[in-house]
Each structure stands twice: as structure tokens, then as C-alpha cells.
Amino acid sequence: MASVSRIGLVVHGGKEAARRTAGEVRAWAAGRGVQCTDIDVWDDFDGHRRHAKEEAERAGNPDLIVTVGGDGTFLRGVRVAAPAEALVLGINVGRVGFLTEVATEDVITALEAVNDGAFHVDSRMTLTMCASRPLSIPKGIEPMLRYGRGPALPPPTARRELADGAGIQLDVLGLNDIVVEKLARDRQASLAVYVDGTQFAVYSTDAFVVASSTGSTAYSFSAGGPIVSPGLDALVFTPVAPHMVFNRSVVLAPQQRVGIRVLEQSGEAAVSVDGQLRGVLEPGDWITVQAASRRARLVRFDEPDFLCRVRDRFGLADSAAALADERRPR
């Protein structure tokens, strides 16, 4: 990429620092004759949200998506970047920042570096899914499960119907995880889980998380799952508060598939992708989660040092007990 020609700007409008930094991005683009379009900013377009492809087309299919916010804003940027095969640059004004790369004070330096081609592309595996039927969101459920400040994303469109009863390929892309979770507070989700078509286990659980390596530090980690280096393509599935003895995570090869069927005795279950509600499953419905053919292309300026980022975010080198003698190892 020799230079930037079109920018799609995804901003966390609820943060003053994000709005201010977004203004710097727009000014930089205007000074270089680069088209810069605000997209996916929680606007309600005639009562619904646009699909990722519509968002990308509205922005002229940008070659660079700049997100200004935290990891949630970054995930929305990845969703829009996928159909345009755009790079994603994250400006961090969030609290954790596992995915975002650049501090607000360095935004202009980062944009200049991208424009000059002085960066690395961090290629990450993404997730997609098939389903037994097209997903839908029943009326009345969206207000209960709404995430963020705006309306829910639209249910994913069907790409094609698969042969031999294999369901429908959905137009879905997730960087972190795909989650099936109970809707009723007083009723567990009863789920049968399959790996490559063979039943593995039946869970009575609050939720069931299928994460990529990138998503291993998100919901999966909170549920007790392992941290997996994003340099390793893998699927990680983790039950959340299961009512059974076996509560361990399982790590699979990237070419494997995880099937989840809602059993007849279960209540309804919500399906979310990267924290966004995308549909509701009835008893008898199923989804299959697998690696997507498209990969996320993240802008990095230094060679990724994932474990250092984990160490710093969780304060692993600052244990008071371990450092009581004030002697640090060299």
C-alpha cells in the first residue's frame, strides 16, 4: 500500500477524547486530499442498521478503516473493513486496548506512517457460521439485549444454501467470538455440541463461547478459557457457568467446525457475534462455527509482542507479594 486514498472513520461518539481525535484524522485527510467518511457511528438509518457491505460501499470502499475508541469500536471497524478488504488502524481511547494499536497523541504520526507504507500487516483469523435457517430477531427482544447506544445490527443475510442438509451459509464475520447464550434468566440453555459433525457433549449452561485466538482474551478468558497467542490459528470453545462436572475449554485446529444445537427442553438462545446480537435460536435450531476465508488485516508499527501486552494489561509483573523483597529478576 503506497498511500492512503480513502478512509472510513469509526468513532466512539460517547467519548470526548474520541471525538477530538476523530477531528484530527479528518483534518489530516483534508490536508492531503484523502476522502474521509464517517461510518458505522450508531446512527439509526430508517429504523435499522446497515450491513457491513452497505457501510463499506457508502464510504467508497475505503482502503483504510480508522477506529477511534476502544476494542468494541475496533471490532465494528473490522466488520466494515472485511468486504472492502481494507486495513484497520485502531486509535485507543478505551480502558483495555488489546486490539487498538495507537495512543491518541500519536495519531498523526501513525497516519503518516501508513501513508508512507511504514507498517506491518498483522493477519488474524476470523470466524463465520452456518445455520439451520436464516437468523431473525423477534420483536421486543432488541431493547432487552441492546448493546451500546444504538439499535442492534440487522440479522445476517444468507449467502447460499448448502447441500445435503448442511444448512445456510450466513454473511457473518467475527474477529473475537460467536456466542450462544440463554435468554430467560431462570432457565439454562441446553445445548448439544458437535466437533466436525460428531457429538462431543451436552451442556446446561448460561452461555457457550466459540472464540478465535484473538478472542481468547475477551469473553472466553472471562469464562475461564485459556489465553492463546493470535499467531496460532485456533478455535477455542468454553462453556459459561455450566451445570455439569466438565467445565473445561477445548482448543481445536483452525480447519475444524463447532456445531451447537439448541435442545428441545431448552429455552430460546441468543446468538451474538463480537458482542452484537445477530439472531435468536429456537429449540431444534443449530449453528456451526468455523474459520472464515477472509482474514482481518490489522495495522501494526512494531512486530507484535502479544505476551508483553498481556503482561502489561493484567499487571503480571507488579505482584506485591512477588516483589516484596524489592529485587526484580534481570
mmCIF file of C-alpha atoms in Angstrom:
data_model
loop_
_atom_site.group_PDB
_atom_site.id
_atom_site.type_symbol
_atom_site.label_atom_id
_atom_site.label_comp_id
_atom_site.label_asym_id
_atom_site.label_seq_id
_atom_site.Cartn_x
_atom_site.Cartn_y
_atom_site.Cartn_z
ATOM 1 C CA MET A 1 0.000 0.000 0.000
ATOM 2 C CA ALA A 2 1.875 3.070 -1.254
ATOM 3 C CA SER A 3 -0.525 5.731 0.064
ATOM 4 C CA VAL A 4 -3.967 6.135 1.576
ATOM 5 C CA SER A 5 -6.715 7.156 -0.859
ATOM 6 C CA ARG A 6 -9.934 6.622 1.119
ATOM 7 C CA ILE A 7 -10.505 6.436 4.873
ATOM 8 C CA GLY A 8 -13.535 5.056 6.689
ATOM 9 C CA LEU A 9 -13.756 6.555 10.180
ATOM 10 C CA VAL A 10 -15.475 4.648 13.013
ATOM 11 C CA VAL A 11 -15.785 6.769 16.165
ATOM 12 C CA HIS A 12 -16.996 6.135 19.705
ATOM 13 C CA GLY A 13 -19.191 9.211 19.839
ATOM 14 C CA GLY A 14 -19.758 8.935 23.578
ATOM 15 C CA LYS A 15 -16.174 9.894 24.439
ATOM 16 C CA GLU A 16 -14.865 13.439 24.150
ATOM 17 C CA ALA A 17 -11.315 12.191 23.538
ATOM 18 C CA ALA A 18 -12.589 10.064 20.642
ATOM 19 C CA ARG A 19 -14.483 12.972 19.065
ATOM 20 C CA ARG A 20 -11.457 15.243 19.383
ATOM 21 C CA THR A 21 -9.077 12.665 17.902
ATOM 22 C CA ALA A 22 -11.509 11.947 15.062
ATOM 23 C CA GLY A 23 -11.320 15.646 14.200
ATOM 24 C CA GLU A 24 -7.551 15.307 13.850
ATOM 25 C CA VAL A 25 -7.998 12.376 11.464
ATOM 26 C CA ARG A 26 -10.440 14.378 9.326
ATOM 27 C CA ALA A 27 -8.092 17.371 9.252
ATOM 28 C CA TRP A 28 -5.147 15.184 8.242
ATOM 29 C CA ALA A 29 -7.191 13.630 5.427
ATOM 30 C CA ALA A 30 -8.454 17.012 4.200
ATOM 31 C CA GLY A 31 -4.911 18.378 4.100
ATOM 32 C CA ARG A 32 -3.842 15.567 1.771
ATOM 33 C CA GLY A 33 -6.898 15.334 -0.415
ATOM 34 C CA VAL A 34 -7.867 11.962 1.054
ATOM 35 C CA GLN A 35 -11.568 11.091 1.146
ATOM 36 C CA CYS A 36 -12.665 10.526 4.774
ATOM 37 C CA THR A 37 -16.182 9.272 5.538
ATOM 38 C CA ASP A 38 -17.741 8.649 8.952
ATOM 39 C CA ILE A 39 -19.321 5.193 9.019
ATOM 40 C CA ASP A 40 -20.989 2.862 11.481
ATOM 41 C CA VAL A 41 -21.404 5.524 14.154
ATOM 42 C CA TRP A 42 -24.570 4.158 15.814
ATOM 43 C CA ASP A 43 -26.867 6.187 13.582
ATOM 44 C CA ASP A 44 -30.356 4.792 13.063
ATOM 45 C CA PHE A 45 -30.985 4.613 9.305
ATOM 46 C CA ASP A 46 -34.764 4.430 8.864
ATOM 47 C CA GLY A 47 -35.077 2.165 11.882
ATOM 48 C CA HIS A 48 -32.295 -0.282 11.072
ATOM 49 C CA ARG A 49 -28.535 -0.628 10.892
ATOM 50 C CA ARG A 50 -26.718 -1.158 7.599
ATOM 51 C CA HIS A 51 -24.947 -4.388 6.763
ATOM 52 C CA ALA A 52 -21.135 -4.240 6.616
ATOM 53 C CA LYS A 53 -21.053 -4.279 2.825
ATOM 54 C CA GLU A 54 -23.513 -1.357 2.690
ATOM 55 C CA GLU A 55 -21.392 0.592 5.172
ATOM 56 C CA ALA A 56 -18.246 -0.022 3.140
ATOM 57 C CA GLU A 57 -19.915 0.951 -0.130
ATOM 58 C CA ARG A 58 -21.287 4.131 1.438
ATOM 59 C CA ALA A 59 -17.708 5.099 2.337
ATOM 60 C CA GLY A 60 -16.473 4.398 -1.207
ATOM 61 C CA ASN A 61 -14.910 1.034 -0.234
ATOM 62 C CA PRO A 62 -12.031 2.571 1.749
ATOM 63 C CA ASP A 63 -8.555 1.094 1.753
ATOM 64 C CA LEU A 64 -8.064 2.088 5.412
ATOM 65 C CA ILE A 65 -10.537 1.919 8.300
ATOM 66 C CA VAL A 66 -9.530 4.090 11.273
ATOM 67 C CA THR A 67 -11.294 3.350 14.547
ATOM 68 C CA VAL A 68 -11.228 5.818 17.434
ATOM 69 C CA GLY A 69 -12.408 4.254 20.683
ATOM 70 C CA GLY A 70 -11.788 1.005 22.492
ATOM 71 C CA ASP A 71 -11.787 -2.619 21.421
ATOM 72 C CA GLY A 72 -15.557 -2.576 20.808
ATOM 73 C CA THR A 73 -15.188 0.251 18.306
ATOM 74 C CA PHE A 74 -12.285 -1.609 16.720
ATOM 75 C CA LEU A 75 -14.419 -4.724 16.261
ATOM 76 C CA ARG A 76 -17.050 -2.670 14.440
ATOM 77 C CA GLY A 77 -14.288 -1.350 12.189
ATOM 78 C CA VAL A 78 -13.131 -4.869 11.366
ATOM 79 C CA ARG A 79 -16.703 -5.793 10.426
ATOM 80 C CA VAL A 80 -16.891 -2.931 7.911
ATOM 81 C CA ALA A 81 -13.338 -3.492 6.621
ATOM 82 C CA ALA A 82 -13.917 -7.139 5.678
ATOM 83 C CA PRO A 83 -15.983 -6.728 2.472
ATOM 84 C CA ALA A 84 -13.632 -3.999 1.217
ATOM 85 C CA GLU A 85 -10.505 -5.984 2.276
ATOM 86 C CA ALA A 86 -9.323 -2.795 3.968
ATOM 87 C CA LEU A 87 -6.612 -2.357 6.565
ATOM 88 C CA VAL A 88 -7.716 -1.455 10.106
ATOM 89 C CA LEU A 89 -5.874 1.062 12.302
ATOM 90 C CA GLY A 90 -7.060 1.365 15.905
ATOM 91 C CA ILE A 91 -6.649 4.560 17.944
ATOM 92 C CA ASN A 92 -7.066 3.668 21.614
ATOM 93 C CA VAL A 93 -9.241 5.748 23.920
ATOM 94 C CA GLY A 94 -10.584 2.684 25.758
ATOM 95 C CA ARG A 95 -9.613 1.054 29.037
ATOM 96 C CA VAL A 96 -8.085 -2.247 27.887
ATOM 97 C CA GLY A 97 -6.882 -1.883 24.318
ATOM 98 C CA PHE A 98 -5.831 -5.415 23.388
ATOM 99 C CA LEU A 99 -6.615 -4.718 19.728
ATOM 100 C CA THR A 100 -6.057 -1.000 19.291
ATOM 101 C CA GLU A 101 -2.522 -0.005 18.396
ATOM 102 C CA VAL A 102 -2.017 3.768 18.679
ATOM 103 C CA ALA A 103 -2.317 6.316 21.509
ATOM 104 C CA THR A 104 -4.302 9.477 20.760
ATOM 105 C CA GLU A 105 -1.206 11.699 20.898
ATOM 106 C CA ASP A 106 0.404 9.613 18.141
ATOM 107 C CA VAL A 107 -2.472 9.636 15.648
ATOM 108 C CA ILE A 108 -0.853 11.965 13.080
ATOM 109 C CA THR A 109 2.456 10.091 13.228
ATOM 110 C CA ALA A 110 0.578 6.829 12.685
ATOM 111 C CA LEU A 111 -1.364 8.159 9.704
ATOM 112 C CA GLU A 112 1.840 9.452 8.101
ATOM 113 C CA ALA A 113 3.487 6.061 8.613
ATOM 114 C CA VAL A 114 0.566 4.228 6.993
ATOM 115 C CA ASN A 115 0.593 6.695 4.110
ATOM 116 C CA ASP A 116 4.325 6.032 3.630
ATOM 117 C CA GLY A 117 3.900 2.259 3.841
ATOM 118 C CA ALA A 118 5.963 2.054 7.031
ATOM 119 C CA PHE A 119 3.944 -0.596 8.853
ATOM 120 C CA HIS A 120 3.356 -4.324 9.226
ATOM 121 C CA VAL A 121 0.131 -6.189 8.481
ATOM 122 C CA ASP A 122 -0.986 -8.417 11.351
ATOM 123 C CA SER A 123 -3.186 -11.048 9.674
ATOM 124 C CA ARG A 124 -5.777 -12.548 12.043
ATOM 125 C CA MET A 125 -8.103 -15.490 11.605
ATOM 126 C CA THR A 126 -11.806 -14.606 11.678
ATOM 127 C CA LEU A 127 -14.970 -16.596 12.320
ATOM 128 C CA THR A 128 -18.125 -17.221 10.302
ATOM 129 C CA MET A 129 -21.081 -19.540 10.673
ATOM 130 C CA CYS A 130 -23.782 -21.617 9.039
ATOM 131 C CA ALA A 131 -27.256 -22.048 10.490
ATOM 132 C CA SER A 132 -30.204 -24.384 10.116
ATOM 133 C CA ARG A 133 -32.307 -21.402 8.949
ATOM 134 C CA PRO A 134 -31.899 -17.655 8.385
ATOM 135 C CA LEU A 135 -31.499 -15.860 11.719
ATOM 136 C CA SER A 136 -34.042 -13.327 12.912
ATOM 137 C CA ILE A 137 -34.539 -11.070 15.925
ATOM 138 C CA PRO A 138 -38.099 -11.290 17.306
ATOM 139 C CA LYS A 139 -39.851 -8.038 18.129
ATOM 140 C CA GLY A 140 -39.447 -6.948 21.729
ATOM 141 C CA ILE A 141 -36.101 -8.671 22.259
ATOM 142 C CA GLU A 142 -33.829 -5.946 20.902
ATOM 143 C CA PRO A 143 -34.466 -3.418 23.738
ATOM 144 C CA MET A 144 -33.713 -6.121 26.318
ATOM 145 C CA LEU A 145 -30.409 -7.150 24.734
ATOM 146 C CA ARG A 146 -29.307 -3.892 23.151
ATOM 147 C CA TYR A 147 -25.574 -3.275 23.245
ATOM 148 C CA GLY A 148 -24.046 0.208 23.083
ATOM 149 C CA ARG A 149 -26.057 3.312 22.294
ATOM 150 C CA GLY A 150 -27.735 2.360 19.044
ATOM 151 C CA PRO A 151 -30.066 -0.215 17.530
ATOM 152 C CA ALA A 152 -28.969 -3.799 17.013
ATOM 153 C CA LEU A 153 -27.233 -4.860 13.843
ATOM 154 C CA PRO A 154 -29.517 -6.427 11.247
ATOM 155 C CA PRO A 155 -29.790 -10.225 11.137
ATOM 156 C CA PRO A 156 -27.121 -11.597 8.779
ATOM 157 C CA THR A 157 -28.156 -12.285 5.215
ATOM 158 C CA ALA A 158 -27.891 -15.777 3.737
ATOM 159 C CA ARG A 159 -25.037 -16.271 1.281
ATOM 160 C CA ARG A 160 -26.222 -19.605 -0.053
ATOM 161 C CA GLU A 161 -27.981 -22.802 0.931
ATOM 162 C CA LEU A 162 -25.551 -25.655 1.418
ATOM 163 C CA ALA A 163 -26.026 -29.145 0.012
ATOM 164 C CA ASP A 164 -27.030 -32.311 1.886
ATOM 165 C CA GLY A 165 -28.870 -30.547 4.697
ATOM 166 C CA ALA A 166 -25.764 -28.662 5.809
ATOM 167 C CA GLY A 167 -27.802 -25.514 6.413
ATOM 168 C CA ILE A 168 -27.342 -21.955 5.186
ATOM 169 C CA GLN A 169 -24.057 -20.076 4.924
ATOM 170 C CA LEU A 170 -24.561 -16.705 6.638
ATOM 171 C CA ASP A 171 -22.860 -13.443 5.749
ATOM 172 C CA VAL A 172 -21.153 -13.144 9.137
ATOM 173 C CA LEU A 173 -17.615 -12.260 10.149
ATOM 174 C CA GLY A 174 -16.331 -12.097 13.718
ATOM 175 C CA LEU A 175 -12.836 -11.371 14.949
ATOM 176 C CA ASN A 176 -13.319 -12.344 18.602
ATOM 177 C CA ASP A 177 -16.137 -14.805 19.157
ATOM 178 C CA ILE A 178 -19.552 -16.208 18.365
ATOM 179 C CA VAL A 179 -21.670 -16.831 21.465
ATOM 180 C CA VAL A 180 -24.897 -18.722 22.129
ATOM 181 C CA GLU A 181 -26.485 -17.645 25.431
ATOM 182 C CA LYS A 182 -29.699 -18.164 27.329
ATOM 183 C CA LEU A 183 -32.487 -15.593 27.071
ATOM 184 C CA ALA A 184 -34.555 -16.497 30.137
ATOM 185 C CA ARG A 185 -32.922 -15.514 33.413
ATOM 186 C CA ASP A 186 -34.390 -18.510 35.240
ATOM 187 C CA ARG A 187 -33.676 -21.143 32.587
ATOM 188 C CA GLN A 188 -30.383 -22.528 31.340
ATOM 189 C CA ALA A 189 -29.621 -23.053 27.675
ATOM 190 C CA SER A 190 -29.485 -26.778 26.905
ATOM 191 C CA LEU A 191 -27.001 -27.255 24.069
ATOM 192 C CA ALA A 192 -25.576 -30.242 22.236
ATOM 193 C CA VAL A 193 -22.062 -29.506 20.952
ATOM 194 C CA TYR A 194 -20.519 -31.250 17.941
ATOM 195 C CA VAL A 195 -16.995 -31.206 16.543
ATOM 196 C CA ASP A 196 -16.804 -31.953 12.809
ATOM 197 C CA GLY A 197 -20.261 -33.498 12.961
ATOM 198 C CA THR A 198 -19.577 -35.820 15.905
ATOM 199 C CA GLN A 199 -21.304 -35.103 19.212
ATOM 200 C CA PHE A 200 -18.851 -34.099 21.918
ATOM 201 C CA ALA A 201 -21.017 -33.126 24.908
ATOM 202 C CA VAL A 202 -24.372 -31.799 26.075
ATOM 203 C CA TYR A 203 -24.257 -28.671 28.220
ATOM 204 C CA SER A 204 -26.743 -26.956 30.504
ATOM 205 C CA THR A 205 -25.155 -23.525 30.672
ATOM 206 C CA ASP A 206 -25.572 -19.764 30.776
ATOM 207 C CA ALA A 207 -23.686 -19.386 27.503
ATOM 208 C CA PHE A 208 -21.317 -21.154 25.149
ATOM 209 C CA VAL A 209 -18.429 -19.220 23.621
ATOM 210 C CA VAL A 210 -16.571 -20.166 20.441
ATOM 211 C CA ALA A 211 -13.581 -17.846 20.147
ATOM 212 C CA SER A 212 -10.687 -17.299 17.803
ATOM 213 C CA SER A 213 -7.177 -16.941 19.175
ATOM 214 C CA THR A 214 -7.685 -13.176 19.072
ATOM 215 C CA GLY A 215 -10.883 -13.538 21.098
ATOM 216 C CA SER A 216 -9.246 -15.769 23.703
ATOM 217 C CA THR A 217 -8.550 -12.665 25.824
ATOM 218 C CA ALA A 218 -12.179 -11.458 25.661
ATOM 219 C CA TYR A 219 -15.367 -13.238 26.844
ATOM 220 C CA SER A 220 -13.694 -16.650 26.634
ATOM 221 C CA PHE A 221 -10.996 -15.520 29.081
ATOM 222 C CA SER A 222 -13.616 -14.114 31.480
ATOM 223 C CA ALA A 223 -15.308 -17.520 31.428
ATOM 224 C CA GLY A 224 -12.058 -19.263 32.393
ATOM 225 C CA GLY A 225 -10.730 -20.058 28.931
ATOM 226 C CA PRO A 226 -7.011 -20.133 28.040
ATOM 227 C CA ILE A 227 -5.010 -17.296 26.537
ATOM 228 C CA VAL A 228 -3.933 -18.300 23.027
ATOM 229 C CA SER A 229 -1.347 -16.403 21.010
ATOM 230 C CA PRO A 230 -3.015 -14.763 17.983
ATOM 231 C CA GLY A 231 -0.107 -16.056 15.915
ATOM 232 C CA LEU A 232 -1.672 -19.503 16.306
ATOM 233 C CA ASP A 233 -4.858 -20.051 14.286
ATOM 234 C CA ALA A 234 -7.264 -21.987 16.513
ATOM 235 C CA LEU A 235 -10.850 -22.318 17.688
ATOM 236 C CA VAL A 236 -11.442 -22.270 21.452
ATOM 237 C CA PHE A 237 -14.788 -23.224 22.926
ATOM 238 C CA THR A 238 -15.735 -22.537 26.539
ATOM 239 C CA PRO A 239 -18.992 -23.128 28.449
ATOM 240 C CA VAL A 240 -20.054 -20.304 30.790
ATOM 241 C CA ALA A 241 -21.211 -21.457 34.256
ATOM 242 C CA PRO A 242 -22.231 -24.960 33.102
ATOM 243 C CA HIS A 243 -24.292 -27.173 35.421
ATOM 244 C CA MET A 244 -22.016 -30.168 34.996
ATOM 245 C CA VAL A 245 -18.681 -31.506 36.210
ATOM 246 C CA PHE A 246 -16.867 -30.947 32.918
ATOM 247 C CA ASN A 247 -16.357 -27.187 32.560
ATOM 248 C CA ARG A 248 -13.089 -27.086 30.634
ATOM 249 C CA SER A 249 -12.260 -25.235 27.444
ATOM 250 C CA VAL A 250 -11.283 -27.151 24.332
ATOM 251 C CA VAL A 251 -8.795 -25.887 21.736
ATOM 252 C CA LEU A 252 -9.277 -27.069 18.147
ATOM 253 C CA ALA A 253 -7.409 -26.843 14.870
ATOM 254 C CA PRO A 254 -8.496 -23.984 12.573
ATOM 255 C CA GLN A 255 -9.953 -26.332 9.956
ATOM 256 C CA GLN A 256 -12.363 -27.914 12.438
ATOM 257 C CA ARG A 257 -16.020 -26.918 12.913
ATOM 258 C CA VAL A 258 -18.044 -26.485 16.117
ATOM 259 C CA GLY A 259 -21.762 -27.259 15.873
ATOM 260 C CA ILE A 260 -24.228 -26.061 18.535
ATOM 261 C CA ARG A 261 -27.805 -27.385 18.620
ATOM 262 C CA VAL A 262 -30.473 -25.975 20.957
ATOM 263 C CA LEU A 263 -32.185 -28.982 22.541
ATOM 264 C CA GLU A 264 -35.944 -29.400 22.786
ATOM 265 C CA GLN A 265 -36.048 -28.898 26.560
ATOM 266 C CA SER A 266 -34.113 -25.605 26.283
ATOM 267 C CA GLY A 267 -35.460 -22.104 26.224
ATOM 268 C CA GLU A 268 -34.647 -19.684 23.423
ATOM 269 C CA ALA A 269 -30.986 -18.755 22.933
ATOM 270 C CA ALA A 270 -29.453 -15.568 21.568
ATOM 271 C CA VAL A 271 -26.607 -15.631 19.042
ATOM 272 C CA SER A 272 -24.108 -12.782 19.205
ATOM 273 C CA VAL A 273 -21.061 -12.068 17.068
ATOM 274 C CA ASP A 274 -18.336 -9.935 18.684
ATOM 275 C CA GLY A 275 -20.845 -8.826 21.296
ATOM 276 C CA GLN A 276 -23.563 -7.854 18.816
ATOM 277 C CA LEU A 277 -26.913 -9.670 18.874
ATOM 278 C CA ARG A 278 -27.500 -11.232 15.448
ATOM 279 C CA GLY A 279 -30.412 -13.598 15.992
ATOM 280 C CA VAL A 280 -32.400 -15.872 18.282
ATOM 281 C CA LEU A 281 -32.441 -19.676 18.133
ATOM 282 C CA GLU A 282 -35.492 -21.787 18.974
ATOM 283 C CA PRO A 283 -35.288 -25.352 20.295
ATOM 284 C CA GLY A 284 -34.215 -27.579 17.421
ATOM 285 C CA ASP A 285 -32.206 -24.840 15.681
ATOM 286 C CA TRP A 286 -28.466 -25.126 15.228
ATOM 287 C CA ILE A 287 -25.420 -23.167 14.085
ATOM 288 C CA THR A 288 -21.937 -24.240 13.004
ATOM 289 C CA VAL A 289 -18.938 -22.004 13.711
ATOM 290 C CA GLN A 290 -15.775 -22.240 11.630
ATOM 291 C CA ALA A 291 -12.825 -20.207 10.391
ATOM 292 C CA ALA A 292 -13.765 -17.697 7.684
ATOM 293 C CA SER A 293 -11.949 -17.440 4.382
ATOM 294 C CA ARG A 294 -11.357 -13.714 4.944
ATOM 295 C CA ARG A 295 -8.729 -12.600 7.419
ATOM 296 C CA ALA A 296 -8.623 -9.334 9.325
ATOM 297 C CA ARG A 297 -5.696 -7.106 8.264
ATOM 298 C CA LEU A 298 -4.557 -5.053 11.241
ATOM 299 C CA VAL A 299 -2.021 -2.225 11.018
ATOM 300 C CA ARG A 300 0.984 -2.644 13.314
ATOM 301 C CA PHE A 301 4.091 -0.468 13.563
ATOM 302 C CA ASP A 302 6.199 -2.817 15.673
ATOM 303 C CA GLU A 303 6.467 -6.567 15.488
ATOM 304 C CA PRO A 304 3.588 -7.828 17.679
ATOM 305 C CA ASP A 305 4.623 -8.821 21.208
ATOM 306 C CA PHE A 306 1.401 -10.364 22.436
ATOM 307 C CA LEU A 307 2.648 -11.670 25.780
ATOM 308 C CA CYS A 308 4.095 -8.284 26.719
ATOM 309 C CA ARG A 309 0.679 -6.768 26.041
ATOM 310 C CA VAL A 310 -0.981 -9.415 28.241
ATOM 311 C CA ARG A 311 1.601 -8.779 30.963
ATOM 312 C CA ASP A 312 1.020 -5.034 30.902
ATOM 313 C CA ARG A 313 -2.792 -5.145 30.682
ATOM 314 C CA PHE A 314 -3.093 -7.513 33.651
ATOM 315 C CA GLY A 315 -0.186 -6.138 35.704
ATOM 316 C CA LEU A 316 1.504 -9.536 35.825
ATOM 317 C CA ALA A 317 4.933 -8.095 36.644
ATOM 318 C CA ASP A 318 3.660 -5.986 39.543
ATOM 319 C CA SER A 319 2.553 -8.561 42.091
ATOM 320 C CA ALA A 320 3.062 -7.068 45.546
ATOM 321 C CA ALA A 321 3.776 -10.468 47.083
ATOM 322 C CA ALA A 322 6.362 -11.440 44.484
ATOM 323 C CA LEU A 323 8.129 -8.072 44.660
ATOM 324 C CA ALA A 324 8.110 -7.739 48.459
ATOM 325 C CA ASP A 325 11.910 -8.059 48.628
ATOM 326 C CA GLU A 326 12.256 -5.285 46.003
ATOM 327 C CA ARG A 327 14.622 -7.406 43.925
ATOM 328 C CA ARG A 328 13.483 -7.828 40.316
ATOM 329 C CA PRO A 329 14.973 -10.611 38.192
ATOM 330 C CA ARG A 330 17.249 -9.457 35.367
#
